[in-house]
PDB file of C-alpha atoms in Angstrom:
ATOM      1  CA  GLY A   9      16.323  11.746 -18.719  1.00 62.00           C
ATOM      2  CA  ALA A  10      15.406   8.257 -17.487  1.00 86.00           C
ATOM      3  CA  VAL A  11      11.779   8.322 -18.539  1.00 93.00           C
ATOM      4  CA  VAL A  12       9.630   5.216 -18.524  1.00 96.00           C
ATOM      5  CA  SER A  13       6.190   5.254 -20.088  1.00 96.00           C
ATOM      6  CA  GLN A  14       3.297   2.844 -19.712  1.00 97.00           C
ATOM      7  CA  HIS A  15       0.243   2.320 -21.829  1.00 97.00           C
ATOM      8  CA  PRO A  16      -2.599   2.300 -21.158  1.00 97.00           C
ATOM      9  CA  SER A  17      -2.798   4.346 -17.973  1.00 97.00           C
ATOM     10  CA  TRP A  18      -6.056   2.655 -17.093  1.00 97.00           C
ATOM     11  CA  VAL A  19      -8.148  -0.148 -18.502  1.00 97.00           C
ATOM     12  CA  ILE A  20     -11.486  -1.706 -17.680  1.00 97.00           C
ATOM     13  CA  CYS A  21     -12.230  -5.144 -19.036  1.00 96.00           C
ATOM     14  CA  LYS A  22     -14.695  -7.967 -18.636  1.00 97.00           C
ATOM     15  CA  SER A  23     -13.838 -11.091 -16.722  1.00 97.00           C
ATOM     16  CA  GLY A  24     -12.226 -13.696 -18.952  1.00 97.00           C
ATOM     17  CA  THR A  25     -10.609 -11.297 -21.382  1.00 97.00           C
ATOM     18  CA  SER A  26      -6.906 -10.623 -21.771  1.00 97.00           C
ATOM     19  CA  VAL A  27      -5.233  -7.278 -21.295  1.00 98.00           C
ATOM     20  CA  LYS A  28      -1.831  -6.167 -22.559  1.00 98.00           C
ATOM     21  CA  ILE A  29       0.179  -3.438 -20.848  1.00 98.00           C
ATOM     22  CA  GLU A  30       3.172  -1.871 -22.587  1.00 97.00           C
ATOM     23  CA  CYS A  31       6.219  -0.445 -20.856  1.00 96.00           C
ATOM     24  CA  ARG A  32       8.795   1.606 -22.727  1.00 96.00           C
ATOM     25  CA  SER A  33      12.063   3.227 -21.728  1.00 94.00           C
ATOM     26  CA  LEU A  34      12.122   6.454 -23.715  1.00 93.00           C
ATOM     27  CA  ASP A  35      15.650   7.751 -23.343  1.00 89.00           C
ATOM     28  CA  PHE A  36      17.773   4.842 -22.217  1.00 89.00           C
ATOM     29  CA  GLN A  37      18.249   1.188 -22.964  1.00 90.00           C
ATOM     30  CA  ALA A  38      16.601  -1.019 -20.409  1.00 90.00           C
ATOM     31  CA  THR A  39      18.509  -4.264 -20.191  1.00 89.00           C
ATOM     32  CA  THR A  40      16.296  -5.256 -17.304  1.00 91.00           C
ATOM     33  CA  MET A  41      12.662  -4.537 -16.646  1.00 94.00           C
ATOM     34  CA  PHE A  42      10.631  -5.320 -13.572  1.00 95.00           C
ATOM     35  CA  TRP A  43       6.890  -5.646 -13.164  1.00 97.00           C
ATOM     36  CA  TYR A  44       5.230  -4.759  -9.885  1.00 97.00           C
ATOM     37  CA  ARG A  45       1.750  -4.907  -8.532  1.00 97.00           C
ATOM     38  CA  GLN A  46       0.484  -2.514  -5.892  1.00 96.00           C
ATOM     39  CA  PHE A  47      -2.686  -2.708  -3.829  1.00 93.00           C
ATOM     40  CA  PRO A  48      -4.152   0.421  -2.220  1.00 91.00           C
ATOM     41  CA  LYS A  49      -2.032   1.823   0.577  1.00 89.00           C
ATOM     42  CA  GLN A  50       0.484  -0.978   0.275  1.00 93.00           C
ATOM     43  CA  SER A  51       4.035  -1.328  -0.918  1.00 93.00           C
ATOM     44  CA  LEU A  52       5.116  -2.562  -4.307  1.00 94.00           C
ATOM     45  CA  MET A  53       5.084  -6.296  -4.834  1.00 94.00           C
ATOM     46  CA  LEU A  54       7.570  -7.602  -7.368  1.00 95.00           C
ATOM     47  CA  MET A  55       5.944  -9.951  -9.848  1.00 96.00           C
ATOM     48  CA  ALA A  56       8.761 -10.715 -12.251  1.00 95.00           C
ATOM     49  CA  THR A  57      12.121  -9.661 -13.616  1.00 93.00           C
ATOM     50  CA  SER A  58      12.908  -9.779 -17.298  1.00 91.00           C
ATOM     51  CA  ASN A  59      16.149  -9.327 -19.127  1.00 89.00           C
ATOM     52  CA  GLU A  60      16.104  -8.375 -22.782  1.00 86.00           C
ATOM     53  CA  GLY A  61      15.910 -11.426 -24.973  1.00 84.00           C
ATOM     54  CA  SER A  62      15.460 -13.856 -22.088  1.00 86.00           C
ATOM     55  CA  LYS A  63      12.526 -15.465 -20.370  1.00 89.00           C
ATOM     56  CA  ALA A  64      11.183 -13.635 -17.369  1.00 93.00           C
ATOM     57  CA  THR A  65      11.902 -14.812 -13.852  1.00 94.00           C
ATOM     58  CA  TYR A  66       8.735 -14.878 -11.779  1.00 96.00           C
ATOM     59  CA  GLU A  67       8.481 -14.389  -8.035  1.00 95.00           C
ATOM     60  CA  GLN A  68       7.074 -17.157  -5.920  1.00 95.00           C
ATOM     61  CA  GLY A  69       3.312 -17.262  -6.084  1.00 94.00           C
ATOM     62  CA  VAL A  70       3.023 -15.402  -9.390  1.00 96.00           C
ATOM     63  CA  GLU A  71       1.461 -17.532 -12.142  1.00 95.00           C
ATOM     64  CA  LYS A  72       3.642 -17.256 -15.215  1.00 93.00           C
ATOM     65  CA  ASP A  73       0.896 -18.599 -17.470  1.00 95.00           C
ATOM     66  CA  LYS A  74      -1.462 -15.906 -16.263  1.00 96.00           C
ATOM     67  CA  PHE A  75       0.955 -12.997 -16.352  1.00 97.00           C
ATOM     68  CA  LEU A  76       2.854 -13.278 -19.623  1.00 96.00           C
ATOM     69  CA  ILE A  77       5.891 -11.050 -19.890  1.00 95.00           C
ATOM     70  CA  ASN A  78       7.783 -10.315 -23.058  1.00 92.00           C
ATOM     71  CA  HIS A  79      10.939  -8.225 -23.206  1.00 90.00           C
ATOM     72  CA  ALA A  80      11.759  -8.354 -26.876  1.00 83.00           C
ATOM     73  CA  SER A  81      13.820  -5.200 -27.167  1.00 91.00           C
ATOM     74  CA  LEU A  82      15.939  -2.884 -25.053  1.00 91.00           C
ATOM     75  CA  THR A  83      13.124  -0.348 -24.900  1.00 93.00           C
ATOM     76  CA  LEU A  84       9.932  -2.378 -24.679  1.00 94.00           C
ATOM     77  CA  SER A  85       8.428  -4.908 -22.320  1.00 94.00           C
ATOM     78  CA  THR A  86       4.839  -6.086 -22.228  1.00 96.00           C
ATOM     79  CA  LEU A  87       2.728  -7.682 -19.519  1.00 97.00           C
ATOM     80  CA  THR A  88      -0.332  -9.603 -20.644  1.00 97.00           C
ATOM     81  CA  VAL A  89      -2.880 -10.543 -18.031  1.00 98.00           C
ATOM     82  CA  THR A  90      -4.619 -13.558 -19.519  1.00 97.00           C
ATOM     83  CA  SER A  91      -8.188 -14.538 -18.677  1.00 97.00           C
ATOM     84  CA  ALA A  92      -8.431 -11.687 -16.212  1.00 97.00           C
ATOM     85  CA  HIS A  93     -10.666 -11.997 -13.162  1.00 96.00           C
ATOM     86  CA  PRO A  94     -11.827  -9.415 -10.632  1.00 96.00           C
ATOM     87  CA  GLU A  95      -9.076 -10.431  -8.206  1.00 95.00           C
ATOM     88  CA  ASP A  96      -6.524  -9.322 -10.819  1.00 96.00           C
ATOM     89  CA  SER A  97      -7.761  -5.751 -10.465  1.00 97.00           C
ATOM     90  CA  SER A  98      -4.796  -3.747  -9.244  1.00 96.00           C
ATOM     91  CA  PHE A  99      -2.264  -1.065 -10.064  1.00 97.00           C
ATOM     92  CA  TYR A 100       0.495  -2.500 -12.248  1.00 98.00           C
ATOM     93  CA  ILE A 101       3.774  -0.641 -12.478  1.00 98.00           C
ATOM     94  CA  CYS A 102       6.772  -1.411 -14.629  1.00 97.00           C
ATOM     95  CA  SER A 103      10.302  -0.376 -13.863  1.00 95.00           C
ATOM     96  CA  ALA A 104      13.469  -0.342 -15.905  1.00 94.00           C
ATOM     97  CA  ARG A 105      17.180   0.018 -15.540  1.00 90.00           C
ATOM     98  CA  ASP A 106      20.268  -0.234 -17.640  1.00 83.00           C
ATOM     99  CA  GLY A 107      22.025  -3.085 -15.884  1.00 74.00           C
ATOM    100  CA  ARG A 108      25.254  -2.337 -17.681  1.00 74.00           C
ATOM    101  CA  ILE A 109      25.668   0.789 -15.566  1.00 74.00           C
ATOM    102  CA  ALA A 110      27.041  -0.128 -12.155  1.00 69.00           C
ATOM    103  CA  GLY A 111      24.889   1.406  -9.462  1.00 68.00           C
ATOM    104  CA  GLY A 112      22.455   2.687 -12.033  1.00 75.00           C
ATOM    105  CA  GLY A 113      19.052   3.871 -10.963  1.00 85.00           C
ATOM    106  CA  GLN A 114      15.817   1.966 -11.410  1.00 90.00           C
ATOM    107  CA  PHE A 115      13.076   4.084 -12.907  1.00 93.00           C
ATOM    108  CA  PHE A 116       9.362   3.522 -12.752  1.00 96.00           C
ATOM    109  CA  GLY A 117       6.563   4.043 -15.195  1.00 97.00           C
ATOM    110  CA  PRO A 118       3.382   5.924 -14.228  1.00 97.00           C
ATOM    111  CA  GLY A 119       1.443   2.716 -13.674  1.00 97.00           C
ATOM    112  CA  THR A 120      -1.644   1.116 -15.195  1.00 98.00           C
ATOM    113  CA  ARG A 121      -4.877   0.800 -13.252  1.00 97.00           C
ATOM    114  CA  LEU A 122      -6.614  -2.440 -14.226  1.00 97.00           C
ATOM    115  CA  THR A 123     -10.221  -3.004 -13.287  1.00 97.00           C
ATOM    116  CA  VAL A 124     -11.784  -6.330 -14.147  1.00 97.00           C
ATOM    117  CA  LEU A 125     -15.562  -6.426 -14.017  1.00 96.00           C
TER     118      LEU A 125
ATOM    119  CA  GLN D 256      10.862 -12.012   6.619  1.00 62.00           C
ATOM    120  CA  GLN D 257      10.937  -8.339   5.829  1.00 72.00           C
ATOM    121  CA  GLN D 258      14.378  -7.382   4.579  1.00 90.00           C
ATOM    122  CA  VAL D 259      13.898  -3.622   4.821  1.00 96.00           C
ATOM    123  CA  LYS D 260      11.944  -2.229   7.756  1.00 97.00           C
ATOM    124  CA  GLN D 261      10.585   1.284   7.402  1.00 97.00           C
ATOM    125  CA  SER D 262       9.157   3.601  10.041  1.00 97.00           C
ATOM    126  CA  PRO D 263       6.992   5.402  10.817  1.00 98.00           C
ATOM    127  CA  GLN D 264       4.020   4.164   8.854  1.00 97.00           C
ATOM    128  CA  SER D 265       2.598   7.677   8.725  1.00 98.00           C
ATOM    129  CA  LEU D 266       3.833  11.122   9.634  1.00 98.00           C
ATOM    130  CA  ILE D 267       2.275  14.546   9.924  1.00 98.00           C
ATOM    131  CA  VAL D 268       4.423  17.665  10.068  1.00 98.00           C
ATOM    132  CA  GLN D 269       3.871  21.374   9.865  1.00 98.00           C
ATOM    133  CA  LYS D 270       5.018  23.276   6.818  1.00 98.00           C
ATOM    134  CA  GLY D 271       8.687  24.138   7.218  1.00 97.00           C
ATOM    135  CA  GLY D 272       9.326  21.184   9.524  1.00 97.00           C
ATOM    136  CA  ILE D 273      11.859  18.424   8.884  1.00 97.00           C
ATOM    137  CA  PRO D 274      10.215  15.016   8.583  1.00 98.00           C
ATOM    138  CA  ILE D 275      12.563  12.097   9.125  1.00 98.00           C
ATOM    139  CA  ILE D 276      11.826   8.628   7.803  1.00 98.00           C
ATOM    140  CA  ASN D 277      13.921   5.703   8.928  1.00 98.00           C
ATOM    141  CA  CYS D 278      14.822   2.366   7.401  1.00 98.00           C
ATOM    142  CA  ALA D 279      16.770  -0.573   8.737  1.00 98.00           C
ATOM    143  CA  TYR D 280      18.140  -3.558   6.897  1.00 97.00           C
ATOM    144  CA  GLU D 281      19.675  -6.868   7.857  1.00 93.00           C
ATOM    145  CA  ASN D 282      21.620  -8.046   4.857  1.00 92.00           C
ATOM    146  CA  THR D 283      25.066  -6.471   4.618  1.00 92.00           C
ATOM    147  CA  ALA D 284      25.265  -7.535   0.980  1.00 92.00           C
ATOM    148  CA  PHE D 285      22.975  -4.648   0.028  1.00 93.00           C
ATOM    149  CA  ASP D 286      25.032  -1.962  -1.679  1.00 91.00           C
ATOM    150  CA  TYR D 287      22.541   0.540  -3.062  1.00 92.00           C
ATOM    151  CA  PHE D 288      19.879   2.369  -1.083  1.00 95.00           C
ATOM    152  CA  PRO D 289      17.384   4.598  -2.935  1.00 95.00           C
ATOM    153  CA  TRP D 290      14.373   6.550  -1.762  1.00 97.00           C
ATOM    154  CA  TYR D 291      11.251   6.927  -3.870  1.00 97.00           C
ATOM    155  CA  GLN D 292       8.360   9.363  -3.687  1.00 98.00           C
ATOM    156  CA  GLN D 293       4.925   8.287  -4.844  1.00 97.00           C
ATOM    157  CA  PHE D 294       1.827  10.396  -5.310  1.00 97.00           C
ATOM    158  CA  PRO D 295      -1.612   8.733  -5.435  1.00 95.00           C
ATOM    159  CA  GLY D 296      -2.273   7.035  -8.762  1.00 94.00           C
ATOM    160  CA  LYS D 297       1.282   7.585  -9.991  1.00 95.00           C
ATOM    161  CA  GLY D 298       4.388   5.488 -10.240  1.00 96.00           C
ATOM    162  CA  PRO D 299       7.244   5.954  -7.736  1.00 96.00           C
ATOM    163  CA  ALA D 300       9.813   8.592  -8.622  1.00 95.00           C
ATOM    164  CA  LEU D 301      13.464   8.196  -7.669  1.00 93.00           C
ATOM    165  CA  LEU D 302      14.379  10.948  -5.227  1.00 95.00           C
ATOM    166  CA  ILE D 303      17.869  10.240  -4.054  1.00 94.00           C
ATOM    167  CA  ALA D 304      20.115   7.223  -3.549  1.00 94.00           C
ATOM    168  CA  ILE D 305      23.232   6.380  -1.588  1.00 94.00           C
ATOM    169  CA  ARG D 306      25.892   3.702  -1.514  1.00 92.00           C
ATOM    170  CA  PRO D 307      27.319   2.318   1.765  1.00 91.00           C
ATOM    171  CA  ASP D 308      30.710   3.972   1.375  1.00 92.00           C
ATOM    172  CA  VAL D 309      29.100   7.391   1.940  1.00 93.00           C
ATOM    173  CA  SER D 310      27.574   8.561   5.220  1.00 96.00           C
ATOM    174  CA  GLU D 311      25.453  11.377   3.857  1.00 97.00           C
ATOM    175  CA  LYS D 312      24.162  12.617   0.551  1.00 97.00           C
ATOM    176  CA  LYS D 313      22.206  15.757  -0.135  1.00 97.00           C
ATOM    177  CA  GLU D 314      20.175  16.722  -3.175  1.00 95.00           C
ATOM    178  CA  GLY D 315      18.190  19.912  -2.857  1.00 96.00           C
ATOM    179  CA  ARG D 316      15.962  19.644   0.203  1.00 97.00           C
ATOM    180  CA  PHE D 317      16.413  15.877   0.487  1.00 97.00           C
ATOM    181  CA  THR D 318      19.200  14.310   2.535  1.00 97.00           C
ATOM    182  CA  ILE D 319      20.041  10.674   3.142  1.00 97.00           C
ATOM    183  CA  SER D 320      21.964   9.779   6.265  1.00 97.00           C
ATOM    184  CA  PHE D 321      23.565   6.353   6.235  1.00 97.00           C
ATOM    185  CA  ASN D 322      24.888   4.443   9.231  1.00 96.00           C
ATOM    186  CA  LYS D 323      26.631   1.337   7.991  1.00 95.00           C
ATOM    187  CA  SER D 324      27.479  -0.096  11.408  1.00 95.00           C
ATOM    188  CA  ALA D 325      23.887   0.216  12.578  1.00 96.00           C
ATOM    189  CA  LYS D 326      22.542  -0.925   9.209  1.00 96.00           C
ATOM    190  CA  GLN D 327      20.206   2.030   9.098  1.00 97.00           C
ATOM    191  CA  PHE D 328      19.513   4.884   6.735  1.00 98.00           C
ATOM    192  CA  SER D 329      17.121   7.766   6.845  1.00 98.00           C
ATOM    193  CA  LEU D 330      15.557  10.443   4.682  1.00 98.00           C
ATOM    194  CA  HIS D 331      15.334  14.039   5.873  1.00 98.00           C
ATOM    195  CA  ILE D 332      13.219  16.606   4.054  1.00 98.00           C
ATOM    196  CA  MET D 333      14.273  20.147   4.804  1.00 97.00           C
ATOM    197  CA  ASP D 334      11.748  22.994   4.815  1.00 97.00           C
ATOM    198  CA  SER D 335       8.907  20.622   4.007  1.00 98.00           C
ATOM    199  CA  GLN D 336       6.030  21.907   1.916  1.00 98.00           C
ATOM    200  CA  PRO D 337       2.438  20.724   1.407  1.00 97.00           C
ATOM    201  CA  GLY D 338       3.514  19.561  -2.056  1.00 97.00           C
ATOM    202  CA  ASP D 339       5.815  17.034  -0.362  1.00 98.00           C
ATOM    203  CA  SER D 340       2.764  15.187   0.944  1.00 98.00           C
ATOM    204  CA  ALA D 341       3.148  11.741  -0.574  1.00 98.00           C
ATOM    205  CA  THR D 342       4.153   8.196   0.261  1.00 98.00           C
ATOM    206  CA  TYR D 343       7.872   7.608   0.576  1.00 98.00           C
ATOM    207  CA  PHE D 344       9.517   4.236   0.100  1.00 98.00           C
ATOM    208  CA  CYS D 345      13.020   3.226   1.024  1.00 98.00           C
ATOM    209  CA  ALA D 346      14.611   0.346  -0.822  1.00 96.00           C
ATOM    210  CA  ALA D 347      17.786  -1.668  -1.015  1.00 95.00           C
ATOM    211  CA  ARG D 348      19.495  -3.713  -3.679  1.00 93.00           C
ATOM    212  CA  TYR D 349      22.283  -6.249  -3.900  1.00 88.00           C
ATOM    213  CA  SER D 350      25.099  -5.670  -6.336  1.00 79.00           C
ATOM    214  CA  GLY D 351      24.490  -6.901  -9.844  1.00 75.00           C
ATOM    215  CA  ASN D 352      21.284  -6.757 -11.794  1.00 76.00           C
ATOM    216  CA  THR D 353      18.912  -7.621  -8.966  1.00 86.00           C
ATOM    217  CA  PRO D 354      15.518  -6.154  -8.080  1.00 90.00           C
ATOM    218  CA  LEU D 355      14.950  -3.613  -5.367  1.00 92.00           C
ATOM    219  CA  VAL D 356      13.621  -4.702  -2.004  1.00 93.00           C
ATOM    220  CA  PHE D 357      11.137  -2.134  -0.726  1.00 95.00           C
ATOM    221  CA  GLY D 358      10.094  -0.973   2.691  1.00 96.00           C
ATOM    222  CA  LYS D 359       6.388  -0.755   3.425  1.00 96.00           C
ATOM    223  CA  GLY D 360       6.222   2.980   2.888  1.00 97.00           C
ATOM    224  CA  THR D 361       5.563   6.106   4.943  1.00 98.00           C
ATOM    225  CA  ARG D 362       2.608   8.356   4.265  1.00 98.00           C
ATOM    226  CA  LEU D 363       3.725  11.921   4.853  1.00 98.00           C
ATOM    227  CA  SER D 364       1.303  14.784   5.279  1.00 98.00           C
ATOM    228  CA  VAL D 365       2.663  18.315   5.424  1.00 98.00           C
ATOM    229  CA  ILE D 366       0.070  20.712   6.731  1.00 97.00           C
ATOM    230  CA  ALA D 367       0.134  24.453   6.232  1.00 92.00           C
TER     231      ALA D 367
END
């Protein structure tokens, strides 16, 4: 149980284009989803938190107009990187939990490798 | 200010050894402490987690020791295997629907 999928697993795009990454909880309802960014050999950096049906809460320094997050259902959240540039190249990982379960675990997707040329 | 401090940064052990990874936290409002294992190019996988009312928790070869008064917790891997070579992250979370705060990670290499 507690499986989170991400699609695509990797994507290469040209500078200036937009890229959408999907995150799905396959066997549980994710009331809350988190989006992280990870650079090589570094820890996970939280970008934003989204609760189903609400606007995402972005961490300081993360441009909400550049990283659009939609959490329209209890099993799906999307991250759209708009007008991507080479500095946006990174490993993006989503995570989900059912916030209605006290002490419930937070489960991660397999990640999406974004390369912007 | 780093809320969860993890050490060591890297660790090499022989097969069968018991690597120990330590984490320390400052905020006593944290009430959930998980450990994650991450292989290169993959997302982190939840290994084991503990709450502050328990001093030790064991799942298979993985054990968490928790010292509430010292505000420290550690991960022990019994009978380590080369397949355990990965990066391990400790984390902490406040009660409620809040995000995890991660340590910087420990790169473990288990050599045969």
